[in-house]
């Protein structure tokens, strides 16, 4: 169905792989176009509640935007490519499904930016992160200057972006760039376990919490708290609120189905 992606579903979980292993899953324009289309379809698909995003092969999550392709782009074309990436990556943050990045190797440049757009990052112990753009004469262009600073703080983001230093998974965990580090062989199992845990919660409530967190990070505290108040009011009208609280009071497992 796709030339540059592999999509598999296991119940309500989609496993989406960037599939350009010969170039270590580099993101060319065709791949990003497919990724945007695929995420748009998933966003509208109520049968999918969690997405695990990873790279094909054992060496790379995504080694960045495709340098061979970028080398030929004009300034205007580079801007268009950057906007395609921004639109695609932003969709991950705004779609109701939870997107888990299973970082299975190199996450460099656009690959690190793609991982940072995901809701949760689980890294293999072999993963390597960097923003090497300043060594190529450009800057991170898929949101890296914004998201890295928000995730790890301004000082660490500046150091990583200015020096282009590579960091391993443990260091990425230490500075808050990833949520968890697991042995490479256990990466997909760890992500599936996390995805299944999310499926046992209210997907509607999770999507509301995601939207509150995403919007709240871009606004002032009062506006964020107002949004949270409006959003919790919406959750009070759901089946899952009635069922979740009844199940607690009746000491039985809840059957949460809203999305
Ligand atoms: C195009 C890439 C690539 C990339 C690797 N390849 N990364 N092709 N774009 N980003 C290709 C190589 O050319 C090579 O192709 C094959 O993948 C294997 O890579 P090697 O370099 O031979 O492997 P290795 O020696 O193991 O080194 C792995 C590596 C290195 C450390 C990941 O490939 C590397 O540094 N890649 C570039 C990483 C990078 O700078 N990324 C940021 C890009 S800028 P052949 O045909 O020779 O086998 C960016 C900007 C985003 O992402 C924003 C834009 C708007």
PDB file of C-alpha atoms and ligand atoms in Angstrom:
ATOM      1  CA  UNK A   1       0.000   0.000   0.000  1.00  0.00           C
ATOM      2  CA  UNK A   2       2.863   2.393   0.785  1.00  0.00           C
ATOM      3  CA  UNK A   3       6.295   2.505  -0.816  1.00  0.00           C
ATOM      4  CA  UNK A   4       8.146   3.924   2.184  1.00  0.00           C
ATOM      5  CA  UNK A   5       6.056   2.752   5.144  1.00  0.00           C
ATOM      6  CA  UNK A   6       4.977  -0.551   6.653  1.00  0.00           C
ATOM      7  CA  UNK A   7       1.662  -0.544   8.492  1.00  0.00           C
ATOM      8  CA  UNK A   8       0.409  -3.438  10.583  1.00  0.00           C
ATOM      9  CA  UNK A   9      -2.485  -3.507  13.016  1.00  0.00           C
ATOM     10  CA  UNK A  10      -2.831  -5.675  16.110  1.00  0.00           C
ATOM     11  CA  UNK A  11      -6.326  -5.082  17.430  1.00  0.00           C
ATOM     12  CA  UNK A  12      -6.565  -1.387  18.250  1.00  0.00           C
ATOM     13  CA  UNK A  13      -2.802  -0.860  18.013  1.00  0.00           C
ATOM     14  CA  UNK A  14      -1.138   0.248  14.765  1.00  0.00           C
ATOM     15  CA  UNK A  15       2.551  -0.467  14.237  1.00  0.00           C
ATOM     16  CA  UNK A  16       3.892   2.003  11.709  1.00  0.00           C
ATOM     17  CA  UNK A  17       7.451   1.635  10.394  1.00  0.00           C
ATOM     18  CA  UNK A  18       9.484   4.039   8.316  1.00  0.00           C
ATOM     19  CA  UNK A  19      10.785   1.690   5.657  1.00  0.00           C
ATOM     20  CA  UNK A  20      13.856   3.078   3.884  1.00  0.00           C
ATOM     21  CA  UNK A  21      16.461   0.794   5.515  1.00  0.00           C
ATOM     22  CA  UNK A  22      19.084   1.289   2.751  1.00  0.00           C
ATOM     23  CA  UNK A  23      19.381   4.951   3.747  1.00  0.00           C
ATOM     24  CA  UNK A  24      18.858   4.208   7.467  1.00  0.00           C
ATOM     25  CA  UNK A  25      15.226   5.297   7.107  1.00  0.00           C
ATOM     26  CA  UNK A  26      16.130   8.792   5.940  1.00  0.00           C
ATOM     27  CA  UNK A  27      13.037  10.932   5.437  1.00  0.00           C
ATOM     28  CA  UNK A  28      12.745  12.009   1.816  1.00  0.00           C
ATOM     29  CA  UNK A  29       9.803  14.081   0.585  1.00  0.00           C
ATOM     30  CA  UNK A  30       7.971  11.005  -0.736  1.00  0.00           C
ATOM     31  CA  UNK A  31       8.244   9.315   2.674  1.00  0.00           C
ATOM     32  CA  UNK A  32       6.982  12.366   4.533  1.00  0.00           C
ATOM     33  CA  UNK A  33       4.090  12.711   2.078  1.00  0.00           C
ATOM     34  CA  UNK A  34       3.127   9.088   2.738  1.00  0.00           C
ATOM     35  CA  UNK A  35       3.575   9.524   6.484  1.00  0.00           C
ATOM     36  CA  UNK A  36       1.275  12.547   6.486  1.00  0.00           C
ATOM     37  CA  UNK A  37      -1.345  10.626   4.473  1.00  0.00           C
ATOM     38  CA  UNK A  38      -1.075   7.551   6.681  1.00  0.00           C
ATOM     39  CA  UNK A  39      -1.386   9.568   9.912  1.00  0.00           C
ATOM     40  CA  UNK A  40      -4.384  11.433   8.478  1.00  0.00           C
ATOM     41  CA  UNK A  41      -6.069   8.086   7.816  1.00  0.00           C
ATOM     42  CA  UNK A  42      -5.214   6.774  11.288  1.00  0.00           C
ATOM     43  CA  UNK A  43      -6.490   9.986  12.883  1.00  0.00           C
ATOM     44  CA  UNK A  44      -9.918   9.351  11.334  1.00  0.00           C
ATOM     45  CA  UNK A  45      -9.912   5.639  12.214  1.00  0.00           C
ATOM     46  CA  UNK A  46     -11.750   5.017  15.471  1.00  0.00           C
ATOM     47  CA  UNK A  47     -10.590   1.393  15.489  1.00  0.00           C
ATOM     48  CA  UNK A  48      -6.999   2.507  16.154  1.00  0.00           C
ATOM     49  CA  UNK A  49      -6.353   3.912  19.625  1.00  0.00           C
ATOM     50  CA  UNK A  50      -2.572   3.659  19.951  1.00  0.00           C
ATOM     51  CA  UNK A  51       0.198   3.952  17.340  1.00  0.00           C
ATOM     52  CA  UNK A  52       3.727   2.612  17.760  1.00  0.00           C
ATOM     53  CA  UNK A  53       6.072   4.408  15.384  1.00  0.00           C
ATOM     54  CA  UNK A  54       9.459   2.873  14.641  1.00  0.00           C
ATOM     55  CA  UNK A  55      12.060   2.316  11.939  1.00  0.00           C
ATOM     56  CA  UNK A  56      12.589  -0.785   9.843  1.00  0.00           C
ATOM     57  CA  UNK A  57      15.733  -2.757  10.614  1.00  0.00           C
ATOM     58  CA  UNK A  58      17.890  -2.864  13.714  1.00  0.00           C
ATOM     59  CA  UNK A  59      20.179   0.084  13.024  1.00  0.00           C
ATOM     60  CA  UNK A  60      18.060   3.193  12.684  1.00  0.00           C
ATOM     61  CA  UNK A  61      14.839   4.773  13.811  1.00  0.00           C
ATOM     62  CA  UNK A  62      15.354   7.603  11.307  1.00  0.00           C
ATOM     63  CA  UNK A  63      18.827   8.959  10.429  1.00  0.00           C
ATOM     64  CA  UNK A  64      17.386  12.339   9.496  1.00  0.00           C
ATOM     65  CA  UNK A  65      15.988  14.104   6.494  1.00  0.00           C
ATOM     66  CA  UNK A  66      17.430  12.751   3.239  1.00  0.00           C
ATOM     67  CA  UNK A  67      20.695  14.658   2.787  1.00  0.00           C
ATOM     68  CA  UNK A  68      21.127  13.566  -0.855  1.00  0.00           C
ATOM     69  CA  UNK A  69      17.704  15.003  -1.651  1.00  0.00           C
ATOM     70  CA  UNK A  70      18.160  18.163   0.441  1.00  0.00           C
ATOM     71  CA  UNK A  71      21.504  18.890  -1.232  1.00  0.00           C
ATOM     72  CA  UNK A  72      19.615  19.630  -4.471  1.00  0.00           C
ATOM     73  CA  UNK A  73      16.855  21.801  -2.994  1.00  0.00           C
ATOM     74  CA  UNK A  74      16.583  25.564  -3.420  1.00  0.00           C
ATOM     75  CA  UNK A  75      15.693  27.789  -0.472  1.00  0.00           C
ATOM     76  CA  UNK A  76      12.032  27.815  -1.515  1.00  0.00           C
ATOM     77  CA  UNK A  77      11.977  24.035  -1.935  1.00  0.00           C
ATOM     78  CA  UNK A  78      13.704  23.613   1.426  1.00  0.00           C
ATOM     79  CA  UNK A  79      11.006  25.719   3.055  1.00  0.00           C
ATOM     80  CA  UNK A  80       8.270  23.637   1.433  1.00  0.00           C
ATOM     81  CA  UNK A  81       9.939  20.457   2.669  1.00  0.00           C
ATOM     82  CA  UNK A  82      10.291  21.865   6.157  1.00  0.00           C
ATOM     83  CA  UNK A  83       6.596  22.839   6.190  1.00  0.00           C
ATOM     84  CA  UNK A  84       5.611  19.326   5.076  1.00  0.00           C
ATOM     85  CA  UNK A  85       7.576  17.911   7.999  1.00  0.00           C
ATOM     86  CA  UNK A  86       6.104  20.425  10.427  1.00  0.00           C
ATOM     87  CA  UNK A  87       2.538  19.638   9.303  1.00  0.00           C
ATOM     88  CA  UNK A  88       3.165  15.909   9.512  1.00  0.00           C
ATOM     89  CA  UNK A  89       4.856  15.996  12.912  1.00  0.00           C
ATOM     90  CA  UNK A  90       2.258  18.402  14.326  1.00  0.00           C
ATOM     91  CA  UNK A  91      -0.469  15.943  13.324  1.00  0.00           C
ATOM     92  CA  UNK A  92       1.111  13.435  15.730  1.00  0.00           C
ATOM     93  CA  UNK A  93       0.677  15.925  18.561  1.00  0.00           C
ATOM     94  CA  UNK A  94      -2.906  16.853  17.688  1.00  0.00           C
ATOM     95  CA  UNK A  95      -4.381  13.479  16.730  1.00  0.00           C
ATOM     96  CA  UNK A  96      -6.487  11.806  19.427  1.00  0.00           C
ATOM     97  CA  UNK A  97      -4.526   8.557  19.391  1.00  0.00           C
ATOM     98  CA  UNK A  98      -1.447   8.135  21.575  1.00  0.00           C
ATOM     99  CA  UNK A  99       1.720   7.798  19.506  1.00  0.00           C
ATOM    100  CA  UNK A 100       4.632   5.924  21.096  1.00  0.00           C
ATOM    101  CA  UNK A 101       8.051   6.255  19.455  1.00  0.00           C
ATOM    102  CA  UNK A 102       9.955   2.966  19.618  1.00  0.00           C
ATOM    103  CA  UNK A 103      13.434   4.373  19.011  1.00  0.00           C
ATOM    104  CA  UNK A 104      15.310   1.370  17.680  1.00  0.00           C
ATOM    105  CA  UNK A 105      18.632   2.972  16.699  1.00  0.00           C
ATOM    106  CA  UNK A 106      19.863   6.249  15.224  1.00  0.00           C
ATOM    107  CA  UNK A 107      17.446   9.127  15.790  1.00  0.00           C
ATOM    108  CA  UNK A 108      19.363  11.947  14.152  1.00  0.00           C
ATOM    109  CA  UNK A 109      18.220  15.339  12.936  1.00  0.00           C
ATOM    110  CA  UNK A 110      14.708  14.882  11.573  1.00  0.00           C
ATOM    111  CA  UNK A 111      14.637  11.468  13.258  1.00  0.00           C
ATOM    112  CA  UNK A 112      15.133  12.987  16.693  1.00  0.00           C
ATOM    113  CA  UNK A 113      12.539  15.617  15.757  1.00  0.00           C
ATOM    114  CA  UNK A 114      10.089  12.898  14.728  1.00  0.00           C
ATOM    115  CA  UNK A 115      10.608  11.080  18.027  1.00  0.00           C
ATOM    116  CA  UNK A 116      10.107  14.340  19.929  1.00  0.00           C
ATOM    117  CA  UNK A 117       6.730  14.832  18.250  1.00  0.00           C
ATOM    118  CA  UNK A 118       5.512  11.526  19.649  1.00  0.00           C
ATOM    119  CA  UNK A 119       3.670  11.436  22.960  1.00  0.00           C
ATOM    120  CA  UNK A 120       6.001   8.927  24.632  1.00  0.00           C
ATOM    121  CA  UNK A 121       9.511   7.822  23.655  1.00  0.00           C
ATOM    122  CA  UNK A 122      10.824   4.362  24.512  1.00  0.00           C
ATOM    123  CA  UNK A 123      14.444   3.885  23.444  1.00  0.00           C
ATOM    124  CA  UNK A 124      16.445   0.756  22.788  1.00  0.00           C
ATOM    125  CA  UNK A 125      19.702   0.772  24.740  1.00  0.00           C
ATOM    126  CA  UNK A 126      21.453   1.006  21.356  1.00  0.00           C
ATOM    127  CA  UNK A 127      19.664   4.217  20.329  1.00  0.00           C
ATOM    128  CA  UNK A 128      21.693   7.312  19.494  1.00  0.00           C
ATOM    129  CA  UNK A 129      20.301  10.842  19.403  1.00  0.00           C
ATOM    130  CA  UNK A 130      21.655  14.043  17.865  1.00  0.00           C
ATOM    131  CA  UNK A 131      20.729  17.202  16.023  1.00  0.00           C
ATOM    132  CA  UNK A 132      23.604  17.318  13.487  1.00  0.00           C
ATOM    133  CA  UNK A 133      22.132  20.089  11.312  1.00  0.00           C
ATOM    134  CA  UNK A 134      24.554  22.881  12.263  1.00  0.00           C
ATOM    135  CA  UNK A 135      27.353  20.678  10.936  1.00  0.00           C
ATOM    136  CA  UNK A 136      25.554  20.564   7.595  1.00  0.00           C
ATOM    137  CA  UNK A 137      25.131  24.318   7.409  1.00  0.00           C
ATOM    138  CA  UNK A 138      21.441  24.294   8.276  1.00  0.00           C
ATOM    139  CA  UNK A 139      19.355  24.242  11.443  1.00  0.00           C
ATOM    140  CA  UNK A 140      16.799  21.724  12.734  1.00  0.00           C
ATOM    141  CA  UNK A 141      13.796  22.319  10.489  1.00  0.00           C
ATOM    142  CA  UNK A 142      11.065  19.970  11.640  1.00  0.00           C
ATOM    143  CA  UNK A 143      10.516  21.707  14.976  1.00  0.00           C
ATOM    144  CA  UNK A 144      13.732  20.681  16.730  1.00  0.00           C
ATOM    145  CA  UNK A 145      14.656  24.163  17.939  1.00  0.00           C
ATOM    146  CA  UNK A 146      11.259  24.370  19.626  1.00  0.00           C
ATOM    147  CA  UNK A 147      10.551  20.850  20.878  1.00  0.00           C
ATOM    148  CA  UNK A 148      14.053  20.014  22.138  1.00  0.00           C
ATOM    149  CA  UNK A 149      14.115  23.181  24.271  1.00  0.00           C
ATOM    150  CA  UNK A 150      10.667  22.367  25.646  1.00  0.00           C
ATOM    151  CA  UNK A 151      11.664  18.787  26.481  1.00  0.00           C
ATOM    152  CA  UNK A 152      15.152  19.175  27.923  1.00  0.00           C
ATOM    153  CA  UNK A 153      15.397  22.919  28.648  1.00  0.00           C
ATOM    154  CA  UNK A 154      16.963  25.792  26.754  1.00  0.00           C
ATOM    155  CA  UNK A 155      20.545  25.276  27.907  1.00  0.00           C
ATOM    156  CA  UNK A 156      20.777  21.590  27.013  1.00  0.00           C
ATOM    157  CA  UNK A 157      18.938  22.163  23.728  1.00  0.00           C
ATOM    158  CA  UNK A 158      21.401  24.871  22.735  1.00  0.00           C
ATOM    159  CA  UNK A 159      24.373  22.676  23.621  1.00  0.00           C
ATOM    160  CA  UNK A 160      23.040  19.699  21.637  1.00  0.00           C
ATOM    161  CA  UNK A 161      22.083  21.787  18.605  1.00  0.00           C
ATOM    162  CA  UNK A 162      25.230  23.942  18.542  1.00  0.00           C
ATOM    163  CA  UNK A 163      27.738  21.102  19.138  1.00  0.00           C
ATOM    164  CA  UNK A 164      25.850  18.420  17.107  1.00  0.00           C
ATOM    165  CA  UNK A 165      27.063  15.965  19.792  1.00  0.00           C
ATOM    166  CA  UNK A 166      25.600  12.476  19.712  1.00  0.00           C
ATOM    167  CA  UNK A 167      24.193  11.129  22.972  1.00  0.00           C
ATOM    168  CA  UNK A 168      23.337   7.562  23.870  1.00  0.00           C
ATOM    169  CA  UNK A 169      20.024   6.290  25.206  1.00  0.00           C
ATOM    170  CA  UNK A 170      21.040   6.528  28.875  1.00  0.00           C
ATOM    171  CA  UNK A 171      22.059  10.159  28.500  1.00  0.00           C
ATOM    172  CA  UNK A 172      18.835  10.850  26.590  1.00  0.00           C
ATOM    173  CA  UNK A 173      16.956   9.337  29.543  1.00  0.00           C
ATOM    174  CA  UNK A 174      18.981  11.333  32.058  1.00  0.00           C
ATOM    175  CA  UNK A 175      18.107  14.649  30.415  1.00  0.00           C
ATOM    176  CA  UNK A 176      14.441  13.759  29.863  1.00  0.00           C
ATOM    177  CA  UNK A 177      14.561  13.263  26.117  1.00  0.00           C
ATOM    178  CA  UNK A 178      13.182   9.717  26.418  1.00  0.00           C
ATOM    179  CA  UNK A 179      10.767   8.192  28.908  1.00  0.00           C
ATOM    180  CA  UNK A 180      12.370   4.797  29.230  1.00  0.00           C
ATOM    181  CA  UNK A 181      15.337   2.713  28.006  1.00  0.00           C
ATOM    182  CA  UNK A 182      15.030  -1.026  27.401  1.00  0.00           C
ATOM    183  CA  UNK A 183      17.290  -3.692  25.872  1.00  0.00           C
ATOM    184  CA  UNK A 184      17.071  -3.584  22.061  1.00  0.00           C
ATOM    185  CA  UNK A 185      15.561  -7.082  21.904  1.00  0.00           C
ATOM    186  CA  UNK A 186      12.739  -6.056  24.251  1.00  0.00           C
ATOM    187  CA  UNK A 187      11.839  -2.759  22.586  1.00  0.00           C
ATOM    188  CA  UNK A 188       8.700  -3.771  20.716  1.00  0.00           C
ATOM    189  CA  UNK A 189       7.421  -5.904  23.605  1.00  0.00           C
ATOM    190  CA  UNK A 190       7.907  -2.967  25.977  1.00  0.00           C
ATOM    191  CA  UNK A 191       5.996  -0.670  23.610  1.00  0.00           C
ATOM    192  CA  UNK A 192       3.205  -3.234  23.165  1.00  0.00           C
ATOM    193  CA  UNK A 193       2.920  -3.595  26.944  1.00  0.00           C
ATOM    194  CA  UNK A 194       2.630   0.153  27.292  1.00  0.00           C
ATOM    195  CA  UNK A 195       0.094   0.328  24.432  1.00  0.00           C
ATOM    196  CA  UNK A 196      -2.028  -2.388  26.040  1.00  0.00           C
ATOM    197  CA  UNK A 197      -1.968  -0.541  29.344  1.00  0.00           C
ATOM    198  CA  UNK A 198      -3.268   2.565  27.545  1.00  0.00           C
ATOM    199  CA  UNK A 199      -6.058   0.506  25.956  1.00  0.00           C
ATOM    200  CA  UNK A 200      -7.282  -0.436  29.433  1.00  0.00           C
ATOM    201  CA  UNK A 201      -7.884   3.267  30.203  1.00  0.00           C
ATOM    202  CA  UNK A 202     -10.467   5.573  28.655  1.00  0.00           C
ATOM    203  CA  UNK A 203      -9.149   6.540  25.207  1.00  0.00           C
ATOM    204  CA  UNK A 204     -11.517   9.504  25.172  1.00  0.00           C
ATOM    205  CA  UNK A 205     -10.145  10.739  28.507  1.00  0.00           C
ATOM    206  CA  UNK A 206      -6.568  10.190  27.312  1.00  0.00           C
ATOM    207  CA  UNK A 207      -7.260  12.168  24.129  1.00  0.00           C
ATOM    208  CA  UNK A 208      -8.704  15.032  26.188  1.00  0.00           C
ATOM    209  CA  UNK A 209      -5.713  14.984  28.540  1.00  0.00           C
ATOM    210  CA  UNK A 210      -3.363  14.952  25.526  1.00  0.00           C
ATOM    211  CA  UNK A 211      -5.085  17.982  24.021  1.00  0.00           C
ATOM    212  CA  UNK A 212      -4.954  19.832  27.363  1.00  0.00           C
ATOM    213  CA  UNK A 213      -1.240  19.120  27.778  1.00  0.00           C
ATOM    214  CA  UNK A 214      -0.385  20.049  24.180  1.00  0.00           C
ATOM    215  CA  UNK A 215      -2.410  23.265  24.210  1.00  0.00           C
ATOM    216  CA  UNK A 216      -1.410  24.104  27.763  1.00  0.00           C
ATOM    217  CA  UNK A 217       2.312  23.948  26.920  1.00  0.00           C
ATOM    218  CA  UNK A 218       1.735  26.729  24.365  1.00  0.00           C
ATOM    219  CA  UNK A 219      -0.321  29.033  26.527  1.00  0.00           C
ATOM    220  CA  UNK A 220      -0.357  30.741  29.922  1.00  0.00           C
ATOM    221  CA  UNK A 221      -1.330  28.838  33.073  1.00  0.00           C
ATOM    222  CA  UNK A 222      -4.730  30.508  33.498  1.00  0.00           C
ATOM    223  CA  UNK A 223      -5.803  29.686  29.931  1.00  0.00           C
ATOM    224  CA  UNK A 224      -4.520  26.141  30.342  1.00  0.00           C
ATOM    225  CA  UNK A 225      -6.462  25.697  33.578  1.00  0.00           C
ATOM    226  CA  UNK A 226      -9.610  27.082  31.904  1.00  0.00           C
ATOM    227  CA  UNK A 227      -9.194  24.571  29.083  1.00  0.00           C
ATOM    228  CA  UNK A 228      -8.762  21.778  31.622  1.00  0.00           C
ATOM    229  CA  UNK A 229     -11.963  22.825  33.435  1.00  0.00           C
ATOM    230  CA  UNK A 230     -13.946  22.784  30.181  1.00  0.00           C
ATOM    231  CA  UNK A 231     -12.419  19.469  29.169  1.00  0.00           C
ATOM    232  CA  UNK A 232     -13.115  17.702  32.457  1.00  0.00           C
ATOM    233  CA  UNK A 233     -16.735  18.878  32.208  1.00  0.00           C
ATOM    234  CA  UNK A 234     -16.934  17.072  28.855  1.00  0.00           C
ATOM    235  CA  UNK A 235     -15.539  13.877  30.379  1.00  0.00           C
ATOM    236  CA  UNK A 236     -18.224  13.988  33.087  1.00  0.00           C
ATOM    237  CA  UNK A 237     -20.867  13.354  30.412  1.00  0.00           C
ATOM    238  CA  UNK A 238     -19.281  10.173  29.032  1.00  0.00           C
ATOM    239  CA  UNK A 239     -20.055   6.479  29.338  1.00  0.00           C
ATOM    240  CA  UNK A 240     -16.506   5.944  30.577  1.00  0.00           C
ATOM    241  CA  UNK A 241     -16.971   8.323  33.517  1.00  0.00           C
ATOM    242  CA  UNK A 242     -20.155   6.534  34.585  1.00  0.00           C
ATOM    243  CA  UNK A 243     -18.640   3.102  34.036  1.00  0.00           C
ATOM    244  CA  UNK A 244     -15.216   3.893  35.527  1.00  0.00           C
ATOM    245  CA  UNK A 245     -16.640   5.277  38.748  1.00  0.00           C
ATOM    246  CA  UNK A 246     -19.350   2.612  39.056  1.00  0.00           C
ATOM    247  CA  UNK A 247     -16.717  -0.090  38.562  1.00  0.00           C
ATOM    248  CA  UNK A 248     -14.596   1.395  41.346  1.00  0.00           C
ATOM    249  CA  UNK A 249     -17.541   1.590  43.737  1.00  0.00           C
ATOM    250  CA  UNK A 250     -18.680  -1.939  42.848  1.00  0.00           C
ATOM    251  CA  UNK A 251     -15.105  -3.271  43.161  1.00  0.00           C
ATOM    252  CA  UNK A 252     -14.993  -4.725  39.659  1.00  0.00           C
ATOM    253  CA  UNK A 253     -12.840  -4.037  36.579  1.00  0.00           C
ATOM    254  CA  UNK A 254     -14.070  -1.166  34.399  1.00  0.00           C
ATOM    255  CA  UNK A 255     -15.041  -1.658  30.764  1.00  0.00           C
ATOM    256  CA  UNK A 256     -13.986   1.636  29.226  1.00  0.00           C
ATOM    257  CA  UNK A 257     -14.992   1.973  25.580  1.00  0.00           C
ATOM    258  CA  UNK A 258     -15.303   5.674  24.693  1.00  0.00           C
ATOM    259  CA  UNK A 259     -13.082   7.142  22.011  1.00  0.00           C
TER     260      UNK A 259
HETATM  261  C1  LIG B   1      20.521  10.312   3.233  1.00  0.00           C
HETATM  262  C2  LIG B   1      21.580   8.740   4.522  1.00  0.00           C
HETATM  263  C3  LIG B   1      21.311   9.486   5.687  1.00  0.00           C
HETATM  264  C4  LIG B   1      20.589  10.696   5.551  1.00  0.00           C
HETATM  265  C5  LIG B   1      22.416   7.717   6.239  1.00  0.00           C
HETATM  266  N1  LIG B   1      22.261   7.651   4.914  1.00  0.00           N
HETATM  267  N2  LIG B   1      21.863   8.813   6.732  1.00  0.00           N
HETATM  268  N3  LIG B   1      21.183   9.148   3.315  1.00  0.00           N
HETATM  269  N4  LIG B   1      20.215  11.062   4.319  1.00  0.00           N
HETATM  270  N5  LIG B   1      20.252  11.450   6.598  1.00  0.00           N
HETATM  271  C6  LIG B   1      22.726   6.615   3.996  1.00  0.00           C
HETATM  272  C7  LIG B   1      24.215   6.716   3.712  1.00  0.00           C
HETATM  273  O1  LIG B   1      24.464   7.669   2.711  1.00  0.00           O
HETATM  274  C8  LIG B   1      24.512   5.322   3.254  1.00  0.00           C
HETATM  275  O2  LIG B   1      24.071   5.169   1.916  1.00  0.00           O
HETATM  276  C9  LIG B   1      23.601   4.467   4.128  1.00  0.00           C
HETATM  277  O3  LIG B   1      22.570   5.345   4.593  1.00  0.00           O
HETATM  278  C10 LIG B   1      24.309   3.897   5.332  1.00  0.00           C
HETATM  279  O4  LIG B   1      24.936   4.959   6.002  1.00  0.00           O
HETATM  280  P1  LIG B   1      26.495   4.957   6.417  1.00  0.00           P
HETATM  281  O5  LIG B   1      26.897   6.364   6.646  1.00  0.00           O
HETATM  282  O6  LIG B   1      27.292   4.178   5.440  1.00  0.00           O
HETATM  283  O7  LIG B   1      26.426   4.131   7.790  1.00  0.00           O
HETATM  284  P2  LIG B   1      27.322   4.326   9.087  1.00  0.00           P
HETATM  285  O8  LIG B   1      28.775   4.499   8.723  1.00  0.00           O
HETATM  286  O9  LIG B   1      26.958   3.207   9.990  1.00  0.00           O
HETATM  287  O10 LIG B   1      26.842   5.703   9.728  1.00  0.00           O
HETATM  288  C11 LIG B   1      25.521   5.833  10.196  1.00  0.00           C
HETATM  289  C12 LIG B   1      25.229   7.319  10.490  1.00  0.00           C
HETATM  290  C13 LIG B   1      25.579   8.180   9.259  1.00  0.00           C
HETATM  291  C14 LIG B   1      26.025   7.774  11.721  1.00  0.00           C
HETATM  292  C15 LIG B   1      23.731   7.413  10.836  1.00  0.00           C
HETATM  293  O11 LIG B   1      24.930   7.611   8.125  1.00  0.00           O
HETATM  294  C16 LIG B   1      25.155   9.601   9.372  1.00  0.00           C
HETATM  295  O12 LIG B   1      25.798  10.425  10.021  1.00  0.00           O
HETATM  296  N6  LIG B   1      24.084   9.954   8.648  1.00  0.00           N
HETATM  297  C17 LIG B   1      23.621  11.342   8.542  1.00  0.00           C
HETATM  298  C18 LIG B   1      22.948  11.769   9.821  1.00  0.00           C
HETATM  299  C19 LIG B   1      22.518  13.234   9.768  1.00  0.00           C
HETATM  300  O13 LIG B   1      23.351  14.132   9.612  1.00  0.00           O
HETATM  301  N7  LIG B   1      21.229  13.435   9.883  1.00  0.00           N
HETATM  302  C20 LIG B   1      20.633  14.789   9.910  1.00  0.00           C
HETATM  303  C21 LIG B   1      20.221  15.187   8.530  1.00  0.00           C
HETATM  304  S1  LIG B   1      19.668  16.838   8.476  1.00  0.00           S
HETATM  305  P3  LIG B   1      24.954   4.406   0.819  1.00  0.00           P
HETATM  306  O14 LIG B   1      24.165   4.567  -0.438  1.00  0.00           O
HETATM  307  O15 LIG B   1      26.280   5.065   0.808  1.00  0.00           O
HETATM  308  O16 LIG B   1      25.011   2.996   1.330  1.00  0.00           O
HETATM  309  C22 LIG B   1      18.075  16.798   8.965  1.00  0.00           C
HETATM  310  C23 LIG B   1      17.339  18.094   8.837  1.00  0.00           C
HETATM  311  C24 LIG B   1      15.890  18.009   9.164  1.00  0.00           C
HETATM  312  O17 LIG B   1      17.570  15.805   9.376  1.00  0.00           O
HETATM  313  C25 LIG B   1      15.149  19.290   8.842  1.00  0.00           C
HETATM  314  C26 LIG B   1      15.053  19.599   7.408  1.00  0.00           C
HETATM  315  C27 LIG B   1      14.097  20.704   7.070  1.00  0.00           C
END
